[in-house]
mmCIF file of C-alpha atoms and ligand atoms in Angstrom:
data_model
loop_
_atom_site.group_PDB
_atom_site.id
_atom_site.type_symbol
_atom_site.label_atom_id
_atom_site.label_comp_id
_atom_site.label_asym_id
_atom_site.label_seq_id
_atom_site.Cartn_x
_atom_site.Cartn_y
_atom_site.Cartn_z
ATOM 1 C CA MET A 4 4.885 -43.650 20.201
ATOM 2 C CA LEU A 5 7.740 -42.261 18.054
ATOM 3 C CA LEU A 6 7.286 -43.466 14.436
ATOM 4 C CA ALA A 7 10.284 -43.317 12.069
ATOM 5 C CA GLN A 8 10.236 -40.170 9.925
ATOM 6 C CA PRO A 9 11.340 -39.495 6.623
ATOM 7 C CA GLU A 10 14.482 -37.375 6.356
ATOM 8 C CA ALA A 11 13.539 -33.747 6.517
ATOM 9 C CA ASN A 12 13.783 -32.020 2.939
ATOM 10 C CA TYR A 13 15.636 -28.672 2.277
ATOM 11 C CA ASP A 14 15.756 -28.896 -1.259
ATOM 12 C CA GLU A 15 13.371 -26.998 -3.445
ATOM 13 C CA THR A 16 13.571 -29.275 -6.518
ATOM 14 C CA LYS A 17 12.451 -32.221 -4.206
ATOM 15 C CA ILE A 18 9.187 -30.468 -3.283
ATOM 16 C CA PRO A 19 6.232 -32.546 -4.352
ATOM 17 C CA LYS A 20 3.953 -31.439 -6.834
ATOM 18 C CA PHE A 21 0.723 -29.783 -5.042
ATOM 19 C CA SER A 22 -1.739 -27.277 -5.555
ATOM 20 C CA VAL A 23 -2.483 -24.709 -3.114
ATOM 21 C CA PRO A 24 -6.032 -25.141 -2.145
ATOM 22 C CA ASP A 25 -8.280 -21.799 -3.127
ATOM 23 C CA PRO A 26 -9.584 -19.954 -0.511
ATOM 24 C CA LEU A 27 -12.333 -18.488 -2.705
ATOM 25 C CA THR A 28 -13.584 -21.869 -3.768
ATOM 26 C CA SER A 29 -15.670 -23.674 -1.397
ATOM 27 C CA PHE A 30 -15.406 -27.412 -0.603
ATOM 28 C CA SER A 31 -18.613 -27.874 -2.779
ATOM 29 C CA GLY A 32 -17.101 -25.765 -5.499
ATOM 30 C CA LEU A 33 -18.858 -22.533 -5.202
ATOM 31 C CA THR A 34 -16.831 -19.496 -6.315
ATOM 32 C CA ILE A 35 -16.718 -16.676 -3.786
ATOM 33 C CA THR A 36 -16.714 -13.121 -5.513
ATOM 34 C CA ASP A 37 -17.203 -10.772 -2.352
ATOM 35 C CA SER A 38 -16.730 -10.321 1.119
ATOM 36 C CA LEU A 39 -20.247 -11.112 2.003
ATOM 37 C CA GLN A 40 -20.443 -14.201 0.335
ATOM 38 C CA TRP A 41 -16.842 -15.065 1.820
ATOM 39 C CA GLU A 42 -18.376 -14.561 5.244
ATOM 40 C CA GLU A 43 -21.480 -16.537 4.937
ATOM 41 C CA LYS A 44 -20.427 -19.271 2.452
ATOM 42 C CA ARG A 45 -16.552 -19.900 3.044
ATOM 43 C CA LYS A 46 -15.243 -18.485 6.210
ATOM 44 C CA LEU A 47 -17.002 -20.865 8.422
ATOM 45 C CA GLU A 48 -16.395 -24.137 6.619
ATOM 46 C CA ILE A 49 -12.583 -23.239 6.843
ATOM 47 C CA PHE A 50 -12.745 -22.066 10.368
ATOM 48 C CA GLN A 51 -14.901 -25.477 11.403
ATOM 49 C CA PHE A 52 -12.169 -27.675 9.501
ATOM 50 C CA PHE A 53 -9.119 -26.041 11.304
ATOM 51 C CA GLU A 54 -11.168 -26.311 14.586
ATOM 52 C CA LYS A 55 -12.151 -30.006 13.949
ATOM 53 C CA GLN A 56 -9.294 -31.574 12.268
ATOM 54 C CA ILE A 57 -6.033 -29.431 13.200
ATOM 55 C CA TYR A 58 -6.170 -27.601 16.432
ATOM 56 C CA GLY A 59 -9.234 -28.952 18.236
ATOM 57 C CA LYS A 60 -12.404 -27.615 19.633
ATOM 58 C CA VAL A 61 -12.536 -26.193 23.085
ATOM 59 C CA PRO A 62 -15.094 -28.503 24.868
ATOM 60 C CA ALA A 63 -17.362 -26.042 26.711
ATOM 61 C CA LEU A 64 -17.464 -22.816 28.394
ATOM 62 C CA LEU A 65 -15.864 -21.992 31.682
ATOM 63 C CA ASP A 66 -17.868 -21.692 34.690
ATOM 64 C CA GLU A 67 -16.351 -18.792 36.134
ATOM 65 C CA TYR A 68 -13.476 -16.344 35.711
ATOM 66 C CA SER A 69 -11.798 -13.850 37.884
ATOM 67 C CA PHE A 70 -9.171 -11.033 37.886
ATOM 68 C CA LYS A 71 -7.408 -9.484 40.507
ATOM 69 C CA VAL A 72 -4.705 -6.842 40.384
ATOM 70 C CA ILE A 73 -2.079 -8.302 42.829
ATOM 71 C CA GLU A 74 0.546 -5.781 42.135
ATOM 72 C CA GLN A 75 0.814 -2.445 40.870
ATOM 73 C CA ASP A 76 3.447 0.526 40.426
ATOM 74 C CA ASN A 77 2.454 3.595 38.400
ATOM 75 C CA ASN A 78 6.251 4.745 38.155
ATOM 76 C CA ALA A 79 8.055 1.369 37.031
ATOM 77 C CA LEU A 80 11.081 1.329 34.875
ATOM 78 C CA GLY A 81 12.302 4.656 35.985
ATOM 79 C CA GLY A 82 8.925 6.023 35.736
ATOM 80 C CA LYS A 83 8.366 5.318 32.063
ATOM 81 C CA ALA A 84 5.481 3.015 32.722
ATOM 82 C CA GLN A 85 2.595 1.720 34.920
ATOM 83 C CA ARG A 86 3.019 -1.978 35.732
ATOM 84 C CA LYS A 87 0.553 -4.274 36.664
ATOM 85 C CA GLN A 88 0.256 -7.758 37.530
ATOM 86 C CA ILE A 89 -2.930 -9.554 37.133
ATOM 87 C CA ALA A 90 -4.161 -12.748 38.647
ATOM 88 C CA VAL A 91 -6.610 -14.475 36.382
ATOM 89 C CA GLY A 92 -8.573 -17.464 37.910
ATOM 90 C CA LEU A 93 -10.327 -19.785 35.481
ATOM 91 C CA LYS A 94 -12.823 -22.149 36.985
ATOM 92 C CA LYS A 95 -14.611 -25.464 35.603
ATOM 93 C CA ASN A 96 -16.178 -28.681 37.365
ATOM 94 C CA GLY A 97 -14.877 -27.206 40.736
ATOM 95 C CA ARG A 98 -11.161 -27.073 39.558
ATOM 96 C CA THR A 99 -9.297 -23.890 39.085
ATOM 97 C CA LEU A 100 -6.242 -22.685 37.100
ATOM 98 C CA ASN A 101 -4.413 -19.445 37.718
ATOM 99 C CA PHE A 102 -2.073 -17.277 35.475
ATOM 100 C CA ASN A 103 -0.618 -14.016 35.851
ATOM 101 C CA ILE A 104 -0.334 -11.179 33.013
ATOM 102 C CA LEU A 105 2.342 -8.882 33.388
ATOM 103 C CA LEU A 106 1.471 -5.528 31.909
ATOM 104 C CA TYR A 107 3.371 -2.465 31.258
ATOM 105 C CA LEU A 108 1.615 0.596 29.942
ATOM 106 C CA PRO A 109 3.438 4.067 28.728
ATOM 107 C CA ASN A 110 3.129 6.831 30.918
ATOM 108 C CA GLY A 111 2.078 9.828 29.206
ATOM 109 C CA HIS A 112 -0.040 8.025 26.611
ATOM 110 C CA GLU A 113 -3.776 7.442 27.337
ATOM 111 C CA ASN A 114 -5.527 4.781 25.799
ATOM 112 C CA ALA A 115 -2.389 2.763 24.514
ATOM 113 C CA PRO A 116 -2.184 0.089 21.987
ATOM 114 C CA VAL A 117 -0.916 -3.264 23.520
ATOM 115 C CA PHE A 118 1.093 -6.046 21.974
ATOM 116 C CA LEU A 119 -0.052 -9.221 23.945
ATOM 117 C CA GLY A 120 2.509 -12.179 23.643
ATOM 118 C CA TYR A 121 3.311 -15.341 25.417
ATOM 119 C CA ASN A 122 6.962 -16.094 27.094
ATOM 120 C CA PHE A 123 8.512 -19.212 26.898
ATOM 121 C CA HIS A 124 9.841 -19.021 30.504
ATOM 122 C CA GLY A 125 7.947 -16.882 32.834
ATOM 123 C CA ASN A 126 7.174 -13.146 32.862
ATOM 124 C CA HIS A 127 10.302 -12.473 34.931
ATOM 125 C CA THR A 128 12.536 -13.563 32.187
ATOM 126 C CA VAL A 129 11.476 -10.581 29.782
ATOM 127 C CA THR A 130 12.843 -7.837 31.994
ATOM 128 C CA ASN A 131 15.465 -7.277 34.476
ATOM 129 C CA ASP A 132 12.342 -5.515 36.592
ATOM 130 C CA PRO A 133 13.045 -6.778 39.955
ATOM 131 C CA ASN A 134 9.546 -6.638 40.736
ATOM 132 C CA VAL A 135 8.139 -9.028 38.352
ATOM 133 C CA ILE A 136 6.840 -12.294 39.984
ATOM 134 C CA ILE A 137 8.418 -15.299 39.381
ATOM 135 C CA THR A 138 6.286 -18.183 37.930
ATOM 136 C CA GLU A 139 5.699 -21.411 40.166
ATOM 137 C CA ALA A 140 4.953 -23.371 37.270
ATOM 138 C CA TRP A 141 6.370 -26.137 35.444
ATOM 139 C CA ASN A 142 9.261 -24.812 33.309
ATOM 140 C CA ALA A 143 11.367 -26.599 30.757
ATOM 141 C CA ASN A 144 15.100 -26.855 31.803
ATOM 142 C CA SER A 145 17.773 -24.953 30.098
ATOM 143 C CA THR A 146 21.369 -24.507 30.944
ATOM 144 C CA ASP A 147 21.492 -21.241 28.621
ATOM 145 C CA LEU A 148 18.229 -19.758 30.374
ATOM 146 C CA LYS A 149 19.665 -20.825 33.906
ATOM 147 C CA ILE A 150 16.537 -23.023 34.756
ATOM 148 C CA SER A 151 16.941 -26.375 36.466
ATOM 149 C CA ASN A 152 14.723 -28.823 38.137
ATOM 150 C CA ASN A 153 11.882 -27.531 36.010
ATOM 151 C CA LYS A 154 11.605 -24.530 38.208
ATOM 152 C CA ALA A 155 12.161 -20.935 37.361
ATOM 153 C CA THR A 156 14.314 -18.949 40.051
ATOM 154 C CA GLU A 157 15.927 -15.394 40.473
ATOM 155 C CA ALA A 158 18.769 -16.640 38.311
ATOM 156 C CA SER A 159 16.804 -16.329 35.123
ATOM 157 C CA ARG A 160 15.516 -12.958 35.584
ATOM 158 C CA GLY A 161 15.895 -10.998 32.458
ATOM 159 C CA VAL A 162 17.331 -13.877 30.427
ATOM 160 C CA ARG A 163 15.123 -13.271 27.628
ATOM 161 C CA ALA A 164 15.056 -9.671 27.784
ATOM 162 C CA ASN A 165 16.703 -9.606 24.547
ATOM 163 C CA ARG A 166 13.504 -10.750 22.651
ATOM 164 C CA TRP A 167 11.240 -8.000 24.472
ATOM 165 C CA PRO A 168 12.422 -4.251 23.590
ATOM 166 C CA ILE A 169 9.846 -2.887 26.180
ATOM 167 C CA ASP A 170 11.679 0.437 26.237
ATOM 168 C CA LYS A 171 11.254 0.960 22.563
ATOM 169 C CA MET A 172 7.565 0.018 22.808
ATOM 170 C CA LEU A 173 7.056 2.506 25.517
ATOM 171 C CA ASP A 174 8.994 5.145 23.859
ATOM 172 C CA LYS A 175 6.495 4.863 20.715
ATOM 173 C CA GLY A 176 3.407 4.544 23.065
ATOM 174 C CA TYR A 177 2.740 0.906 23.109
ATOM 175 C CA GLY A 178 2.115 -1.107 26.085
ATOM 176 C CA LEU A 179 3.083 -5.005 26.471
ATOM 177 C CA ALA A 180 1.394 -7.707 28.105
ATOM 178 C CA THR A 181 2.598 -11.046 28.641
ATOM 179 C CA VAL A 182 1.937 -14.364 30.183
ATOM 180 C CA TYR A 183 4.048 -17.600 30.718
ATOM 181 C CA TYR A 184 2.310 -20.174 28.378
ATOM 182 C CA GLY A 185 3.433 -22.832 30.996
ATOM 183 C CA GLU A 186 0.843 -21.497 33.269
ATOM 184 C CA ILE A 187 -1.952 -22.211 30.780
ATOM 185 C CA ASP A 188 -0.802 -25.663 29.883
ATOM 186 C CA PRO A 189 2.771 -27.105 30.618
ATOM 187 C CA ASP A 190 4.453 -27.746 27.270
ATOM 188 C CA LYS A 191 4.900 -31.530 27.738
ATOM 189 C CA ASN A 192 3.097 -34.736 26.362
ATOM 190 C CA ASP A 193 0.950 -34.897 29.488
ATOM 191 C CA PHE A 194 -2.828 -34.271 29.654
ATOM 192 C CA SER A 195 -3.395 -34.850 33.021
ATOM 193 C CA ASP A 196 -2.351 -31.088 34.029
ATOM 194 C CA GLY A 197 -3.095 -27.463 32.667
ATOM 195 C CA LEU A 198 -6.214 -26.192 31.336
ATOM 196 C CA HIS A 199 -7.298 -29.391 29.571
ATOM 197 C CA SER A 200 -7.743 -31.149 32.862
ATOM 198 C CA LEU A 201 -10.345 -28.625 34.257
ATOM 199 C CA PHE A 202 -12.936 -29.607 31.365
ATOM 200 C CA TYR A 203 -12.647 -33.443 31.885
ATOM 201 C CA ASP A 204 -15.648 -35.653 33.072
ATOM 202 C CA GLU A 205 -15.105 -37.987 35.773
ATOM 203 C CA GLU A 206 -12.412 -41.015 34.655
ATOM 204 C CA GLN A 207 -11.326 -38.906 31.393
ATOM 205 C CA THR A 208 -7.647 -38.330 31.227
ATOM 206 C CA LYS A 209 -7.317 -36.648 27.668
ATOM 207 C CA PRO A 210 -9.215 -34.482 25.242
ATOM 208 C CA LYS A 211 -11.586 -36.181 22.835
ATOM 209 C CA THR A 212 -10.423 -36.904 19.136
ATOM 210 C CA ASN A 213 -11.652 -33.582 17.808
ATOM 211 C CA GLU A 214 -10.909 -31.489 21.125
ATOM 212 C CA TRP A 215 -8.422 -29.264 21.795
ATOM 213 C CA GLY A 216 -4.444 -29.736 21.896
ATOM 214 C CA SER A 217 -2.053 -27.444 23.744
ATOM 215 C CA ILE A 218 -1.892 -25.060 20.853
ATOM 216 C CA ALA A 219 -5.786 -24.392 21.286
ATOM 217 C CA ALA A 220 -5.402 -24.149 25.118
ATOM 218 C CA TRP A 221 -2.709 -21.557 24.644
ATOM 219 C CA ALA A 222 -4.888 -19.793 22.145
ATOM 220 C CA PHE A 223 -7.862 -19.899 24.610
ATOM 221 C CA GLY A 224 -5.512 -18.479 27.152
ATOM 222 C CA LEU A 225 -4.569 -15.499 25.232
ATOM 223 C CA SER A 226 -8.354 -14.845 24.925
ATOM 224 C CA ARG A 227 -8.891 -15.170 28.638
ATOM 225 C CA ALA A 228 -6.015 -12.290 29.147
ATOM 226 C CA MET A 229 -7.882 -10.350 26.198
ATOM 227 C CA ASP A 230 -11.101 -10.547 28.621
ATOM 228 C CA TYR A 231 -8.920 -8.305 31.049
ATOM 229 C CA LEU A 232 -7.251 -6.247 28.741
ATOM 230 C CA ASP A 233 -10.483 -5.432 26.908
ATOM 231 C CA ASN A 234 -12.073 -4.091 30.173
ATOM 232 C CA ASP A 235 -8.903 -1.654 30.871
ATOM 233 C CA THR A 236 -9.794 1.593 30.355
ATOM 234 C CA ASN A 237 -6.097 2.753 29.390
ATOM 235 C CA ILE A 238 -5.847 0.251 26.627
ATOM 236 C CA SER A 239 -6.988 1.188 23.049
ATOM 237 C CA ASN A 240 -6.379 -2.287 21.417
ATOM 238 C CA VAL A 241 -4.499 -5.408 21.601
ATOM 239 C CA ILE A 242 -2.158 -6.930 18.717
ATOM 240 C CA VAL A 243 -1.552 -10.614 19.443
ATOM 241 C CA PHE A 244 2.109 -11.436 18.783
ATOM 242 C CA GLY A 245 3.989 -15.087 19.169
ATOM 243 C CA HIS A 246 7.038 -16.655 18.116
ATOM 244 C CA SER A 247 7.512 -20.114 16.934
ATOM 245 C CA ARG A 248 5.048 -22.402 18.756
ATOM 246 C CA LEU A 249 3.591 -19.589 20.380
ATOM 247 C CA GLY A 250 3.216 -17.829 16.996
ATOM 248 C CA LYS A 251 1.177 -20.780 15.963
ATOM 249 C CA ALA A 252 -0.926 -20.105 19.043
ATOM 250 C CA ALA A 253 -1.049 -16.609 18.260
ATOM 251 C CA LEU A 254 -2.546 -17.224 14.647
ATOM 252 C CA TRP A 255 -5.065 -19.722 16.204
ATOM 253 C CA ALA A 256 -6.021 -16.923 18.740
ATOM 254 C CA GLY A 257 -6.367 -14.481 16.077
ATOM 255 C CA ALA A 258 -8.627 -16.727 14.062
ATOM 256 C CA THR A 259 -10.813 -17.616 17.022
ATOM 257 C CA ASP A 260 -11.212 -14.131 18.599
ATOM 258 C CA PRO A 261 -12.016 -11.093 16.623
ATOM 259 C CA ARG A 262 -11.392 -8.720 19.637
ATOM 260 C CA PHE A 263 -7.530 -9.011 18.449
ATOM 261 C CA THR A 264 -7.177 -5.976 16.185
ATOM 262 C CA GLY A 265 -3.859 -7.292 14.741
ATOM 263 C CA VAL A 266 -1.813 -10.487 14.491
ATOM 264 C CA ILE A 267 1.748 -11.072 14.382
ATOM 265 C CA SER A 268 3.445 -14.651 13.423
ATOM 266 C CA ASN A 269 7.082 -14.505 13.965
ATOM 267 C CA ASN A 270 8.725 -17.650 12.507
ATOM 268 C CA SER A 271 5.904 -19.779 13.332
ATOM 269 C CA GLY A 272 6.492 -22.704 10.683
ATOM 270 C CA CYS A 273 4.761 -25.904 10.574
ATOM 271 C CA GLY A 274 1.177 -25.611 11.923
ATOM 272 C CA GLY A 275 1.672 -21.970 12.029
ATOM 273 C CA ALA A 276 1.869 -19.592 8.781
ATOM 274 C CA ALA A 277 3.825 -22.252 6.667
ATOM 275 C CA LEU A 278 2.219 -24.159 3.778
ATOM 276 C CA SER A 279 2.098 -27.986 4.844
ATOM 277 C CA LYS A 280 1.983 -29.529 1.533
ATOM 278 C CA ARG A 281 5.532 -28.326 0.426
ATOM 279 C CA LYS A 282 6.925 -30.485 3.196
ATOM 280 C CA PHE A 283 9.725 -28.761 3.615
ATOM 281 C CA GLY A 284 11.593 -28.945 6.838
ATOM 282 C CA GLU A 285 9.256 -29.835 9.520
ATOM 283 C CA THR A 286 6.294 -31.819 8.297
ATOM 284 C CA ILE A 287 3.057 -32.742 9.772
ATOM 285 C CA GLY A 288 4.519 -36.188 10.528
ATOM 286 C CA ARG A 289 7.267 -34.877 12.230
ATOM 287 C CA ILE A 290 5.460 -32.404 14.262
ATOM 288 C CA ASN A 291 2.925 -34.804 15.507
ATOM 289 C CA ASN A 292 5.574 -37.289 16.293
ATOM 290 C CA SER A 293 7.725 -34.694 18.330
ATOM 291 C CA PHE A 294 4.938 -32.890 20.001
ATOM 292 C CA PRO A 295 1.938 -35.327 20.061
ATOM 293 C CA HIS A 296 0.013 -33.011 22.451
ATOM 294 C CA TRP A 297 0.141 -29.700 20.219
ATOM 295 C CA PHE A 298 -2.847 -30.610 17.818
ATOM 296 C CA SER A 299 -6.245 -32.361 18.091
ATOM 297 C CA GLU A 300 -5.934 -36.185 17.757
ATOM 298 C CA SER A 301 -7.700 -35.904 14.495
ATOM 299 C CA PHE A 302 -4.797 -34.213 13.057
ATOM 300 C CA LYS A 303 -2.696 -37.152 13.147
ATOM 301 C CA LYS A 304 -4.420 -38.832 10.200
ATOM 302 C CA TYR A 305 -2.432 -36.179 8.145
ATOM 303 C CA SER A 306 0.817 -37.169 9.378
ATOM 304 C CA ASN A 307 2.771 -37.876 6.069
ATOM 305 C CA ARG A 308 -0.300 -37.482 4.183
ATOM 306 C CA GLU A 309 -0.329 -33.717 3.430
ATOM 307 C CA GLU A 310 -1.486 -34.265 0.154
ATOM 308 C CA THR A 311 -5.056 -35.357 1.566
ATOM 309 C CA LEU A 312 -5.442 -32.329 3.354
ATOM 310 C CA PRO A 313 -8.379 -30.143 1.748
ATOM 311 C CA VAL A 314 -6.713 -27.135 3.289
ATOM 312 C CA ASP A 315 -3.556 -25.452 3.586
ATOM 313 C CA GLN A 316 -2.152 -23.109 6.363
ATOM 314 C CA HIS A 317 -2.842 -20.157 4.216
ATOM 315 C CA GLN A 318 -6.389 -20.623 5.033
ATOM 316 C CA LEU A 319 -5.798 -19.904 8.656
ATOM 317 C CA LEU A 320 -4.404 -16.611 7.618
ATOM 318 C CA THR A 321 -7.545 -15.989 5.542
ATOM 319 C CA LEU A 322 -9.660 -16.290 9.007
ATOM 320 C CA ILE A 323 -7.962 -13.165 10.426
ATOM 321 C CA ALA A 324 -8.633 -11.023 7.278
ATOM 322 C CA PRO A 325 -9.541 -8.188 7.096
ATOM 323 C CA ARG A 326 -7.718 -7.233 10.304
ATOM 324 C CA PRO A 327 -4.054 -6.779 10.047
ATOM 325 C CA LEU A 328 -1.768 -9.711 9.862
ATOM 326 C CA TYR A 329 2.124 -9.617 10.053
ATOM 327 C CA VAL A 330 4.060 -12.873 9.222
ATOM 328 C CA ALA A 331 7.688 -13.080 9.392
ATOM 329 C CA SER A 332 10.528 -15.288 8.673
ATOM 330 C CA ALA A 333 14.220 -15.642 8.980
ATOM 331 C CA ILE A 334 16.231 -17.007 5.973
ATOM 332 C CA GLU A 335 18.280 -19.442 8.006
ATOM 333 C CA ASP A 336 15.257 -20.878 9.967
ATOM 334 C CA GLU A 337 14.853 -23.596 7.203
ATOM 335 C CA TRP A 338 13.105 -25.975 9.742
ATOM 336 C CA ALA A 339 10.101 -23.357 9.582
ATOM 337 C CA ASP A 340 10.113 -23.217 5.876
ATOM 338 C CA PRO A 341 10.559 -19.484 5.417
ATOM 339 C CA LYS A 342 9.509 -19.664 1.698
ATOM 340 C CA GLY A 343 6.639 -21.500 2.857
ATOM 341 C CA GLU A 344 5.569 -18.754 5.001
ATOM 342 C CA PHE A 345 5.944 -16.411 2.473
ATOM 343 C CA LEU A 346 3.757 -18.231 -0.118
ATOM 344 C CA SER A 347 0.932 -18.588 2.588
ATOM 345 C CA ALA A 348 1.102 -14.965 2.892
ATOM 346 C CA GLN A 349 0.673 -14.641 -0.750
ATOM 347 C CA HIS A 350 -2.229 -16.966 -1.326
ATOM 348 C CA ALA A 351 -4.117 -15.508 1.675
ATOM 349 C CA SER A 352 -3.957 -12.086 0.422
ATOM 350 C CA LYS A 353 -6.822 -12.682 -2.050
ATOM 351 C CA VAL A 354 -9.083 -12.629 0.855
ATOM 352 C CA TYR A 355 -7.701 -9.404 2.197
ATOM 353 C CA GLU A 356 -8.337 -8.123 -1.221
ATOM 354 C CA LEU A 357 -12.061 -8.971 -1.135
ATOM 355 C CA TYR A 358 -12.370 -6.179 1.576
ATOM 356 C CA GLY A 359 -10.349 -3.712 -0.486
ATOM 357 C CA LYS A 360 -7.181 -4.188 1.686
ATOM 358 C CA LYS A 361 -3.690 -4.936 0.515
ATOM 359 C CA GLY A 362 -1.715 -8.045 1.064
ATOM 360 C CA ILE A 363 1.406 -9.752 -0.742
ATOM 361 C CA SER A 364 0.588 -9.841 -4.509
ATOM 362 C CA LEU A 365 1.623 -13.003 -6.368
ATOM 363 C CA THR A 366 4.362 -10.865 -8.268
ATOM 364 C CA ASP A 367 5.877 -9.762 -4.898
ATOM 365 C CA VAL A 368 9.261 -11.163 -4.045
ATOM 366 C CA HIS A 369 10.776 -12.047 -0.736
ATOM 367 C CA GLU A 370 13.920 -10.063 -0.617
ATOM 368 C CA VAL A 371 15.955 -10.372 2.593
ATOM 369 C CA ASP A 372 15.332 -7.539 5.042
ATOM 370 C CA ARG A 373 12.935 -5.576 2.783
ATOM 371 C CA PRO A 374 9.723 -5.744 4.634
ATOM 372 C CA ILE A 375 6.441 -5.503 2.450
ATOM 373 C CA GLN A 376 4.239 -3.558 4.718
ATOM 374 C CA GLN A 377 0.642 -3.813 3.778
ATOM 375 C CA THR A 378 -2.621 -4.837 5.785
ATOM 376 C CA LEU A 379 -1.138 -8.327 5.511
ATOM 377 C CA ALA A 380 2.426 -7.767 6.179
ATOM 378 C CA TYR A 381 5.522 -9.888 5.368
ATOM 379 C CA HIS A 382 9.289 -9.877 6.021
ATOM 380 C CA MET A 383 12.292 -12.246 5.618
ATOM 381 C CA ARG A 384 14.788 -11.311 7.919
ATOM 382 C CA SER A 385 18.465 -12.344 7.709
ATOM 383 C CA GLY A 386 19.656 -14.639 10.390
ATOM 384 C CA LYS A 387 18.165 -17.384 12.400
ATOM 385 C CA HIS A 388 15.055 -18.518 14.305
ATOM 386 C CA ASP A 389 14.571 -15.895 16.546
ATOM 387 C CA VAL A 390 12.941 -12.525 17.750
ATOM 388 C CA THR A 391 15.157 -9.592 17.175
ATOM 389 C CA ASP A 392 15.202 -5.867 17.537
ATOM 390 C CA TYR A 393 14.860 -5.882 13.657
ATOM 391 C CA ASP A 394 11.800 -7.782 13.882
ATOM 392 C CA TRP A 395 10.213 -5.602 16.570
ATOM 393 C CA ASP A 396 11.373 -2.320 14.876
ATOM 394 C CA GLN A 397 8.914 -3.508 11.741
ATOM 395 C CA TYR A 398 6.414 -4.565 13.997
ATOM 396 C CA ILE A 399 5.997 -1.208 15.685
ATOM 397 C CA THR A 400 6.260 0.637 12.167
ATOM 398 C CA TRP A 401 3.685 -1.579 10.605
ATOM 399 C CA ALA A 402 1.295 -1.150 13.776
ATOM 400 C CA GLU A 403 1.637 2.645 13.556
ATOM 401 C CA THR A 404 0.065 2.595 10.123
ATOM 402 C CA PHE A 405 -2.182 -0.397 10.125
ATOM 403 C CA SER A 406 -3.276 -1.237 13.628
ATOM 404 C CA ARG A 407 -3.626 1.897 15.905
HETATM 405 C C1 LIG B 516 10.645 -26.853 17.243
HETATM 406 C C2 LIG B 516 9.258 -27.550 16.694
HETATM 407 C C3 LIG B 516 8.797 -26.007 16.032
HETATM 408 C C4 LIG B 516 8.669 -24.909 16.950
HETATM 409 C C5 LIG B 516 9.933 -24.710 17.493
HETATM 410 C C6 LIG B 516 9.799 -23.600 18.507
HETATM 411 O O1 LIG B 516 11.619 -26.606 16.589
HETATM 412 O O2 LIG B 516 9.655 -28.303 15.900
HETATM 413 O O3 LIG B 516 7.488 -26.366 15.281
HETATM 414 O O4 LIG B 516 8.156 -23.762 16.184
HETATM 415 O O5 LIG B 516 10.290 -25.726 18.353
HETATM 416 O O6 LIG B 516 8.647 -23.387 19.319
HETATM 417 O O7 LIG B 516 10.662 -22.897 18.948
#
């Protein structure tokens, strides 16, 4: 049901008074002073809060999973890359879900680092490569992207190539792995299909109150892609990347799966990197209203009641420490609260410091197009909600230093 929501606020002077929960003070008031204490006394309680109250728990283990390389070309993209398309099969309760990974590895670079990121409309949309398999899964219609009848066709090949500078990645010695997120869970308020449905008991039609919404299902899918990538001997390490709703999923994947050696959140906004308690742009009430399937049912009790949350999103970032993490905003992307993303990176940094790593200090400022690259990095790009070459240039430069 759509509830009337207060007007979105874009005025800094109208932000409610709030304090940012201290990552280094436990729920019972204990002060954390070193990384060991952090891991033993604090990290788990924060993790469990996010797991039960925000994204929702994965209900059980899979019964089986399988990988099959269904297509391979060692001379793809004019000889620059090896291309593989891998079919992954997930089984539970006699039901199966299949998804495809598209993987490019740079020729001439053994043991390459790989960026893994979901795409919004199908693997064939990230490149003009004619050999990329077109997804059969449900797809959101888009006139701009030439998708109609909820089905991708040849017409949408390469329509999102602008967001994926694959040549640049390959030239720098990086690979790319991508998956269409709709193959894991179609992005609609309907729990009858996708990954969730594999796990239901008889007669169950949706996840239980503290169980996973779509973001947690997408994060789980990233980990299943990682199961394959982790065993590919031509890959050294995997940095998980995501834009917007898929940035939220990338952050949760980074928090739940320590095999990701780095995490990139591009304009992830509300329920991603941005502090919720500022109630700037999109709020918990609005996101739960527009996308009731993204979070666990239990998160709905915080709709328009952000002040009652004992955590905020900077604590999601702390769950990734001390691994490299890049939070990126765009100055015109006010809906995602760019300043709230910056503050979140600042407030997460004290956990990185416990490990002797640098983040964004409380005296740093977010100048437009002046990245701050530390283990926890941040940039505020000029322009709108998008993924641009500028963003990727920064990610690659940062990965060279911090995540190789
Ligand atoms: C909507 C939504 C955001 C989300 C974005 C996207 O704007 O409100 O939370 O990040 O879609 O995924 O592009």
